[in-house]
PDB file of C-alpha atoms in Angstrom:
ATOM      1  CA  MET A  22      99.196 110.227  68.584  1.00 42.00           C
ATOM      2  CA  SER A  23      96.389 108.394  70.387  1.00 50.00           C
ATOM      3  CA  GLU A  24      95.346 109.540  73.822  1.00 57.00           C
ATOM      4  CA  THR A  25      95.689 106.975  76.614  1.00 64.00           C
ATOM      5  CA  ARG A  26      92.900 107.135  79.158  1.00 80.00           C
ATOM      6  CA  PHE A  27      93.788 106.511  82.808  1.00 79.00           C
ATOM      7  CA  ALA A  28      90.859 104.297  83.829  1.00 82.00           C
ATOM      8  CA  PRO A  29      91.198 101.666  81.065  1.00 83.00           C
ATOM      9  CA  ALA A  30      94.978 101.542  81.503  1.00 82.00           C
ATOM     10  CA  ALA A  31      94.662 101.203  85.293  1.00 83.00           C
ATOM     11  CA  LEU A  32      92.050  98.454  84.924  1.00 85.00           C
ATOM     12  CA  ALA A  33      94.283  96.538  82.524  1.00 85.00           C
ATOM     13  CA  LEU A  34      97.295  96.853  84.843  1.00 85.00           C
ATOM     14  CA  CYS A  35      95.192  95.840  87.854  1.00 86.00           C
ATOM     15  CA  GLY A  36      94.075  92.721  85.987  1.00 88.00           C
ATOM     16  CA  LEU A  37      97.643  91.931  84.966  1.00 87.00           C
ATOM     17  CA  ALA A  38      98.830  92.328  88.556  1.00 89.00           C
ATOM     18  CA  ALA A  39      96.007  90.081  89.769  1.00 90.00           C
ATOM     19  CA  ARG A  40      96.748  87.304  87.263  1.00 91.00           C
ATOM     20  CA  THR A  41     100.532  87.510  87.319  1.00 89.00           C
ATOM     21  CA  LEU A  42     101.326  88.524  90.891  1.00 92.00           C
ATOM     22  CA  GLY A  43      98.216  87.413  92.758  1.00 93.00           C
ATOM     23  CA  TRP A  44      97.623  90.989  93.921  1.00 91.00           C
ATOM     24  CA  ARG A  45      94.157  92.061  95.019  1.00 91.00           C
ATOM     25  CA  PRO A  46      92.968  95.617  94.232  1.00 90.00           C
ATOM     26  CA  PRO A  47      94.152  97.094  97.579  1.00 92.00           C
ATOM     27  CA  GLU A  48      97.653  95.735  96.973  1.00 92.00           C
ATOM     28  CA  PHE A  49      97.661  97.112  93.440  1.00 90.00           C
ATOM     29  CA  TRP A  50      96.512 100.585  94.510  1.00 90.00           C
ATOM     30  CA  ALA A  51      98.991 100.674  97.411  1.00 93.00           C
ATOM     31  CA  ALA A  52     101.936  99.999  95.091  1.00 91.00           C
ATOM     32  CA  THR A  53     103.853 102.745  93.346  1.00 88.00           C
ATOM     33  CA  PRO A  54     104.359 102.549  89.580  1.00 85.00           C
ATOM     34  CA  ALA A  55     108.016 101.691  90.216  1.00 84.00           C
ATOM     35  CA  GLU A  56     107.028  98.846  92.578  1.00 88.00           C
ATOM     36  CA  LEU A  57     104.607  97.455  90.012  1.00 88.00           C
ATOM     37  CA  ALA A  58     107.233  97.640  87.274  1.00 84.00           C
ATOM     38  CA  ALA A  59     109.807  95.938  89.507  1.00 84.00           C
ATOM     39  CA  ALA A  60     107.357  93.197  90.530  1.00 89.00           C
ATOM     40  CA  LEU A  61     106.577  92.524  86.878  1.00 85.00           C
ATOM     41  CA  GLY A  62     110.278  92.435  86.009  1.00 82.00           C
ATOM     42  CA  LEU A  63     110.090  95.491  83.776  1.00 79.00           C
ATOM     43  CA  LEU A  64     113.103  97.182  85.362  1.00 69.00           C
ATOM     44  CA  ALA A  65     115.628  94.447  84.632  1.00 62.00           C
ATOM     45  CA  GLY A  66     118.850  96.038  83.470  1.00 63.00           C
ATOM     46  CA  ASP A  67     117.581  99.589  84.003  1.00 56.00           C
ATOM     47  CA  ALA A  68     117.129  99.408  87.753  1.00 54.00           C
ATOM     48  CA  PRO A  69     119.026 101.948  89.826  1.00 60.00           C
ATOM     49  CA  PRO A  70     121.556 100.544  92.288  1.00 63.00           C
ATOM     50  CA  GLY A  71     120.081  99.442  95.600  1.00 67.00           C
ATOM     51  CA  LEU A  72     121.024 100.529  99.080  1.00 69.00           C
ATOM     52  CA  ASP A  73     124.288  99.328 100.461  1.00 72.00           C
ATOM     53  CA  ARG A  74     124.698  98.433 104.155  1.00 81.00           C
ATOM     54  CA  PRO A  75     126.398 101.713 105.226  1.00 83.00           C
ATOM     55  CA  LEU A  76     123.688 103.875 103.641  1.00 80.00           C
ATOM     56  CA  LEU A  77     120.938 101.726 105.155  1.00 78.00           C
ATOM     57  CA  GLU A  78     122.502 102.019 108.617  1.00 84.00           C
ATOM     58  CA  LYS A  79     122.859 105.791 108.218  1.00 84.00           C
ATOM     59  CA  LEU A  80     119.186 106.090 107.256  1.00 81.00           C
ATOM     60  CA  MET A  81     118.166 103.911 110.191  1.00 83.00           C
ATOM     61  CA  GLU A  82     120.203 106.041 112.605  1.00 83.00           C
ATOM     62  CA  HIS A  83     118.624 109.203 111.258  1.00 75.00           C
ATOM     63  CA  ASP A  84     115.142 107.710 111.623  1.00 73.00           C
ATOM     64  CA  ASN A  85     115.811 106.664 115.246  1.00 69.00           C
ATOM     65  CA  GLU A  86     116.762 110.242 116.170  1.00 62.00           C
ATOM     66  CA  ARG A  87     113.193 111.457 115.696  1.00 58.00           C
TER      67      ARG A  87
END
């Protein structure tokens, strides 16, 4: 099995994000791997269900109590 090096893979993904999404390096580095995959459409069909309104409201209430 070949070893994948982080730096070349990150550089390639950064370039792909720049060309495809118009992201600059700070936007690329601020994104999580899941956000990058979603933005590139790599999660289609495998994406977990999103938040529904009741769960979002519950989270917002909890956040406001701080």
